[in-house]
Short mmCIF file of C-alpha atoms and ligand atoms in Angstrom, two decimals:
data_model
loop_
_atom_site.label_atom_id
_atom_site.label_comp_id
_atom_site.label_asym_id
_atom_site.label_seq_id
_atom_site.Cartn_x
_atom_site.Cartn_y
_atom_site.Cartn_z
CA UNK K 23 -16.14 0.49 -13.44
CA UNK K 24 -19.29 -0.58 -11.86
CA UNK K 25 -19.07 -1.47 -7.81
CA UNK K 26 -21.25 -4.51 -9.00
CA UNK K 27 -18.48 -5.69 -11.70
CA UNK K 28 -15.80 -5.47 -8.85
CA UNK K 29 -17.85 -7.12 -6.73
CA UNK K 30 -18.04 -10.14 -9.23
CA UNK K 31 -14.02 -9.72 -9.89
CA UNK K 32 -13.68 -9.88 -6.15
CA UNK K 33 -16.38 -13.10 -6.02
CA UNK K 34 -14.34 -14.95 -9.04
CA UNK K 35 -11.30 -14.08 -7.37
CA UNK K 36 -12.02 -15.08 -4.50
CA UNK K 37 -13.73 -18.70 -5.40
CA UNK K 38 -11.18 -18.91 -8.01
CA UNK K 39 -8.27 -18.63 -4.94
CA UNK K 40 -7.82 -22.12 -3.87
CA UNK K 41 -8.09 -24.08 -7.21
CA UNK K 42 -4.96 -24.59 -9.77
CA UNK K 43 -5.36 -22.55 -12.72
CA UNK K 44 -7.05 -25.17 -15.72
CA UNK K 45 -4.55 -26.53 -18.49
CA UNK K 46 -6.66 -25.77 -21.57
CA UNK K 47 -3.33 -25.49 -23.64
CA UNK K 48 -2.89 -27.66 -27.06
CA UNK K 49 0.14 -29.79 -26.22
CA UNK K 50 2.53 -27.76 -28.81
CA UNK K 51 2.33 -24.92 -25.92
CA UNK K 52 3.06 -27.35 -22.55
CA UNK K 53 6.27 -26.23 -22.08
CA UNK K 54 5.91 -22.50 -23.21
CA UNK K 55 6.30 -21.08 -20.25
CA UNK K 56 6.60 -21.92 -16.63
CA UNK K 57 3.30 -20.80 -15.32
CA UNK K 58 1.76 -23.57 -17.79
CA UNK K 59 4.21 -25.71 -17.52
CA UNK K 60 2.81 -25.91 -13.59
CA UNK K 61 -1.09 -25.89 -14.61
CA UNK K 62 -0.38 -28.78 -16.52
CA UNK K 63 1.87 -30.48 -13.84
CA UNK K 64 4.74 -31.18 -16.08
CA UNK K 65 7.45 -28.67 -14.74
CA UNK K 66 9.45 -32.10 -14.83
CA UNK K 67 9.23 -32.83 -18.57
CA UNK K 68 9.83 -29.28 -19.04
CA UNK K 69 12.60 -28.36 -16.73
CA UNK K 70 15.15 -29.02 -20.49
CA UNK K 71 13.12 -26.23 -22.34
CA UNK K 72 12.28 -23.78 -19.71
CA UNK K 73 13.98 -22.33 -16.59
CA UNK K 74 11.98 -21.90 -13.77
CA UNK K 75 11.88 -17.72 -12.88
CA UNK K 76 14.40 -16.84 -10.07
CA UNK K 77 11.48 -15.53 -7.57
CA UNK K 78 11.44 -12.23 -7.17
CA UNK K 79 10.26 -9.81 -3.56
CA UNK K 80 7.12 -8.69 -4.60
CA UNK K 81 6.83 -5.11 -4.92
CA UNK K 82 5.32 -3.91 -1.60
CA UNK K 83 2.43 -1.48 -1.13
CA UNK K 84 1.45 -0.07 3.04
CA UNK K 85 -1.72 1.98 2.56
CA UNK K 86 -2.14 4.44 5.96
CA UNK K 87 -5.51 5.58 5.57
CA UNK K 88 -8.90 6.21 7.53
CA UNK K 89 -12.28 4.43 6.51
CA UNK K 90 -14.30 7.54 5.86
CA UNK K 91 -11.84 9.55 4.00
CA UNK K 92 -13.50 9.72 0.53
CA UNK K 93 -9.61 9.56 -1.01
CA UNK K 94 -8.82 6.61 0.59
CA UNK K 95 -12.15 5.13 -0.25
CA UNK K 96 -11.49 5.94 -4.00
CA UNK K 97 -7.50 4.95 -3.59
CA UNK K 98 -8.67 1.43 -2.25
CA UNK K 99 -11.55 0.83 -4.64
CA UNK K 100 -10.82 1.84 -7.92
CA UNK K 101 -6.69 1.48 -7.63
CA UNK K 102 -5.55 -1.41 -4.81
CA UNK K 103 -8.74 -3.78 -4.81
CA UNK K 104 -8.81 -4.46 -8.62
CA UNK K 105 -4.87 -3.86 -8.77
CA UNK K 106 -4.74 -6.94 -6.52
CA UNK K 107 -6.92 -8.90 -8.03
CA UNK K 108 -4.70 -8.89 -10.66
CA UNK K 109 -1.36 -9.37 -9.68
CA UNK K 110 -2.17 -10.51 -6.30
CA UNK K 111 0.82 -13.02 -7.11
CA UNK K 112 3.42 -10.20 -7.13
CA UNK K 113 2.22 -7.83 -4.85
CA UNK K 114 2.12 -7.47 -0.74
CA UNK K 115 -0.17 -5.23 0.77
CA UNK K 116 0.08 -4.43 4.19
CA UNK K 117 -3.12 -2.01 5.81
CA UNK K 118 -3.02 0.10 8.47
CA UNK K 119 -6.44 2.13 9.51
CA UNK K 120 -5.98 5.29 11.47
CA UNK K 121 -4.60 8.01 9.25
CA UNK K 122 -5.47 11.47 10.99
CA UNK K 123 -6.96 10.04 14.36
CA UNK K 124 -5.06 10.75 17.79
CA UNK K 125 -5.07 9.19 20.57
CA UNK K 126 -4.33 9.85 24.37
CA UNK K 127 -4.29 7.81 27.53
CA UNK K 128 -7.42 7.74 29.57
CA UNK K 129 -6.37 6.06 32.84
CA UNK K 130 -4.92 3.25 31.08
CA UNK K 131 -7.26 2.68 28.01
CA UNK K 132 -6.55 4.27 24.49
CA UNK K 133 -9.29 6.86 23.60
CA UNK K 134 -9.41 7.85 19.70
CA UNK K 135 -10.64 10.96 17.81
CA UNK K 136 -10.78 10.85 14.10
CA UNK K 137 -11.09 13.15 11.54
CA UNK K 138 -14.78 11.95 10.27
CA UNK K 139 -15.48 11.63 13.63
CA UNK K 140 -17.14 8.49 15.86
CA UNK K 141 -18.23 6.32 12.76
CA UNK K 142 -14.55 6.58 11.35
CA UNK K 143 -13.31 5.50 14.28
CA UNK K 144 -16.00 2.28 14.36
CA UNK K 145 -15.17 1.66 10.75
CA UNK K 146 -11.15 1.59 11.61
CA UNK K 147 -11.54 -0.44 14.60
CA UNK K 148 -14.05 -3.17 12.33
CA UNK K 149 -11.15 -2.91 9.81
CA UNK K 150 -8.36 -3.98 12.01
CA UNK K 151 -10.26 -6.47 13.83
CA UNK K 152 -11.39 -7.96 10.29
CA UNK K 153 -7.24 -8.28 9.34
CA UNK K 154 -6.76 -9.67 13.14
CA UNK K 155 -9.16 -12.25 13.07
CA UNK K 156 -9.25 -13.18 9.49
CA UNK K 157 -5.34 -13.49 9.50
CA UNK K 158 -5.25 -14.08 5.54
CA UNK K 159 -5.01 -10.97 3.47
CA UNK K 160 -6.61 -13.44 0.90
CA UNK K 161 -9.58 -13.46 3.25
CA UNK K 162 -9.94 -10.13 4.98
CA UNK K 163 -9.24 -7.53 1.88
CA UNK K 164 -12.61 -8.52 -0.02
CA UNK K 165 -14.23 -7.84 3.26
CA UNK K 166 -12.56 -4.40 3.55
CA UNK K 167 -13.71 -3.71 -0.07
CA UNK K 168 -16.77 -4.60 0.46
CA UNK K 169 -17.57 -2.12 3.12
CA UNK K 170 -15.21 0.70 1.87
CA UNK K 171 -17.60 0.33 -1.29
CA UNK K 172 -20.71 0.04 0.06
CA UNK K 173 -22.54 4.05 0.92
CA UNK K 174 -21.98 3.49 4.84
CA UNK K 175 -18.92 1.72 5.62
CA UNK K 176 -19.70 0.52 9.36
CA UNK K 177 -23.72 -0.23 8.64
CA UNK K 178 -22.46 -3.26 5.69
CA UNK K 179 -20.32 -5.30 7.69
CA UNK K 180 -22.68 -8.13 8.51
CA UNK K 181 -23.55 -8.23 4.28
CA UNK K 182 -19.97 -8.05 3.55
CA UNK K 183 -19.26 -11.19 5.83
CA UNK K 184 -21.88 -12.48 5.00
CA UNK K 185 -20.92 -12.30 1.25
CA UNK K 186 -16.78 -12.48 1.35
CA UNK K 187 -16.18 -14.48 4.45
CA UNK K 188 -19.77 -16.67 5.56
CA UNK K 189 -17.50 -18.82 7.92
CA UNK K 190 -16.54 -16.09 10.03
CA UNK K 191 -18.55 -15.14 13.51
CA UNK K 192 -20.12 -11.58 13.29
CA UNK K 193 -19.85 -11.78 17.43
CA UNK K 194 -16.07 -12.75 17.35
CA UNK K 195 -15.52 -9.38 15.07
CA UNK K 196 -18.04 -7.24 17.57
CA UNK K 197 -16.29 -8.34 20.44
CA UNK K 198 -13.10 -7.37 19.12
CA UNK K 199 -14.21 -4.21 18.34
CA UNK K 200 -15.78 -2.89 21.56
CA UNK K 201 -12.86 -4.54 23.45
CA UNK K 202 -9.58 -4.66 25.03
CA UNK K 203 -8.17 -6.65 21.83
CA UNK K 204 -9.31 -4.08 19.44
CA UNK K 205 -8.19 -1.37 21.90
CA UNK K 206 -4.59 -2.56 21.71
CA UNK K 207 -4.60 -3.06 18.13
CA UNK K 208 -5.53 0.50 17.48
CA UNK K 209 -3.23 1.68 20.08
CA UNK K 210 -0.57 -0.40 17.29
CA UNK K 211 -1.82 1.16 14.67
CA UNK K 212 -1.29 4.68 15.77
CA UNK K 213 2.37 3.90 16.99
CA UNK K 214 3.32 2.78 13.69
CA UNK K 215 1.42 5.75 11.90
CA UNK K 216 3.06 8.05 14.62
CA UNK K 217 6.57 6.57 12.98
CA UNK K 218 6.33 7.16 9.81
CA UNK K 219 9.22 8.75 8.27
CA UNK K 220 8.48 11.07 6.16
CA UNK K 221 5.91 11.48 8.68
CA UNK K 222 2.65 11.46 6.64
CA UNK K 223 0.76 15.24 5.98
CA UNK K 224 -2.34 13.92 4.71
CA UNK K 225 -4.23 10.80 3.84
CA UNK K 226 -4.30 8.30 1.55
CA UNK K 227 -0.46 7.73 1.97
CA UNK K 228 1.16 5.21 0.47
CA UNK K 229 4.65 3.80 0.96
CA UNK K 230 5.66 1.81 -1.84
CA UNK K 231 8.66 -0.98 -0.91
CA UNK K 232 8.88 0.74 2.39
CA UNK K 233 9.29 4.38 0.94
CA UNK K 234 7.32 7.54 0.48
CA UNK K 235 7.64 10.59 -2.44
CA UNK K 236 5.17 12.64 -3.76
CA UNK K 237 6.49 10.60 -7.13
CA UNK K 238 5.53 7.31 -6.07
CA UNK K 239 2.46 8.65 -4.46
CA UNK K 240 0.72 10.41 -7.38
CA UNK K 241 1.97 7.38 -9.52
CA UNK K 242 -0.17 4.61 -7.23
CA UNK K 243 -3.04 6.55 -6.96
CA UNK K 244 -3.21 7.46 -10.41
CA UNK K 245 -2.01 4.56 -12.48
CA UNK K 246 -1.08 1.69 -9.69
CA UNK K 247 -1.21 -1.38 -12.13
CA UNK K 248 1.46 0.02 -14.25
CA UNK K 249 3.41 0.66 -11.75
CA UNK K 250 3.12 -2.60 -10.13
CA UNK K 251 3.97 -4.05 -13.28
CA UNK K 252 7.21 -1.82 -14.13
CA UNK K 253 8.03 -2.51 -10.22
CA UNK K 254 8.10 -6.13 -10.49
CA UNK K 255 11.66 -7.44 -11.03
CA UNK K 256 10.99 -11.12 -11.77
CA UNK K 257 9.38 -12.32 -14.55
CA UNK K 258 6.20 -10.44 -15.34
CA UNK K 259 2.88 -12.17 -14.71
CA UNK K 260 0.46 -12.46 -17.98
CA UNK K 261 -1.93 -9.80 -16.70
CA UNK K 262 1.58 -7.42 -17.42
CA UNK K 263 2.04 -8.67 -20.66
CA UNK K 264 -1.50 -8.46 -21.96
CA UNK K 265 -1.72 -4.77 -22.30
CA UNK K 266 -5.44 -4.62 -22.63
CA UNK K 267 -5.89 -5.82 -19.05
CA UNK K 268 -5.34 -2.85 -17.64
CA UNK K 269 -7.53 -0.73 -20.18
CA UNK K 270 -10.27 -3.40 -19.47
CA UNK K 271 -10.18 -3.40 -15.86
CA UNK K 272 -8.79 -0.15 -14.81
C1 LIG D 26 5.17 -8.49 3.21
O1 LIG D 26 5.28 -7.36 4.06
C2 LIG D 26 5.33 -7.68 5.44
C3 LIG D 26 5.28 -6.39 6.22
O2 LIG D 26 6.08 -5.41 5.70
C4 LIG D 26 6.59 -8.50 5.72
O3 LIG D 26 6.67 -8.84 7.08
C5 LIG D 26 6.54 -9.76 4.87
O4 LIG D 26 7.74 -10.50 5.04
C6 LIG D 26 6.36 -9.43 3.40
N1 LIG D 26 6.15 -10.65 2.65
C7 LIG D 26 6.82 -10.92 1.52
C8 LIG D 26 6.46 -12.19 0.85
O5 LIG D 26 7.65 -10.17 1.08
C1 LIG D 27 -1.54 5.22 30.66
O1 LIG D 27 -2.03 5.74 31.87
C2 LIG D 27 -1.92 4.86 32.98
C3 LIG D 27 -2.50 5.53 34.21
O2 LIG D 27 -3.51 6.41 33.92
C4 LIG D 27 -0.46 4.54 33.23
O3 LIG D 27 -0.35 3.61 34.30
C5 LIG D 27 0.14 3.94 31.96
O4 LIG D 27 1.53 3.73 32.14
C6 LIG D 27 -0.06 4.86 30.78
N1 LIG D 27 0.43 4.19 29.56
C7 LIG D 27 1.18 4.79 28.67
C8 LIG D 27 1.66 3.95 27.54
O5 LIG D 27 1.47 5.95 28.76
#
């Protein structure tokens, strides 16, 4: 799939975010199922013909990764970005930038190393000030896309804001960066990287509902929307059922 299709996915995704899904369905269908019961805005009427889902967790994904490794580039573009733009309604992602860095103490402020040297570091430190700042993974992820697409990941970030999040200060994210704030937030990251348990032995690595096996992890990066399906334990959204989605996008 083309970066600039994804791109569009992410745009209509995106724009599409904040409105209610449209209630184009003939009135024979109204109370068919929940989800169009709700587009329609007549759970009410319906409630005597349809049961409302008992909510389920969603199934949850922590990525530990590094911007410049080309695996977790490839894991977070082809697999999690259009993954979640499809079943963004059952899925929580949680990111956390540093992978194979280290750290140590220099008289009281956190220096990092990491593996693809100085520019990984930048684009890790951009990436958790974007999820600080932004606060919404709704808001941030498209950014992180964005630049983990792009050739250089730290060179795109103005573009990407520019594109995915106009309302946001390129300054505030800079100062973050080169700061105390983004400092500490590193310093974070590598304490919960440092406890992971299995402790990870190479990056991409990818806990799925809080656990890591080579199982799970071959499964995500090689076939994630499946498995995010099959995960789910409420009722499946219609992106699960329609079997061609994932041929189409994936
Ligand atoms: C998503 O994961 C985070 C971090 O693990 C957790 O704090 C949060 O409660 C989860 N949200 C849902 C809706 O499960
Ligand atoms: C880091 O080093 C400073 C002094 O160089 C020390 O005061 C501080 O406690 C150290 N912090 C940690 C977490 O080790």
């Amino acid at each position: 799939m083309s970066r600039w299709l994804l791109a569009a996915l992410a745009l209509w995704a995106v724009s599409g975010g904040d409105s209610l899904p449209a209630c184009n369905y003939p009135p024979r269908l109204l109370c068919s199922s929940w989800k169009i019961a709700v587009a329609c805005q007549v759970e009410k009427q319906c409630t005597n013909f349809y049961h409302r889902p008992q909510a389920a967790d969603p199934v949850s994904l922590s990525l530990y990764y590094e911007s410049l490794c080309p695996a977790c580039r490839g894991f977070l573009v082809t697999q999690l970005f259009p993954t979640w733009v499809m079943l963004n309604d059952i899925m929580n992602i949680t990111l956390v930038p540093y992978g194979n860095a280290q750290e140590k103490n220099v008289s009281g402020k956190w220096q990092f190393e990491c593996q693809h040297g100085e520019p990984e570091c930048k684009g890790n430190m951009i990436e958790t000030c974007l999820m600080y700042q932004l606060k919404d993974f709704d808001r941030f992820f498209p950014v992180i896309f964005c630049m983990e697409s792009a050739g250089s990941v730290v060179e795109n970030l103005a573009a990407c804001l520019q594109v995915y999040a106009p309302a946001t200060q390129l300054a505030e994210i800079t100062a973050c960066v080169t700061g105390d704030l983004g400092n500490k937030l590193m310093h974070h990251n590598a304490q919960l990287t440092d406890a992971l348990n299995p402790p990870h032995n190479y990056v991409p690595w990818i806990l799925v509902n809080g656990k890591h096996t080579d199982a799970l992890q071959e499964r995500a990066q090689s076939a994630l929307f499946k498995m995010v399906c099959e995960m789910y334990t409420g009722e499946k959204p219609d992106a699960c059922k329609d079997g061609g989605a994932e041929s189409q996008f994936l």
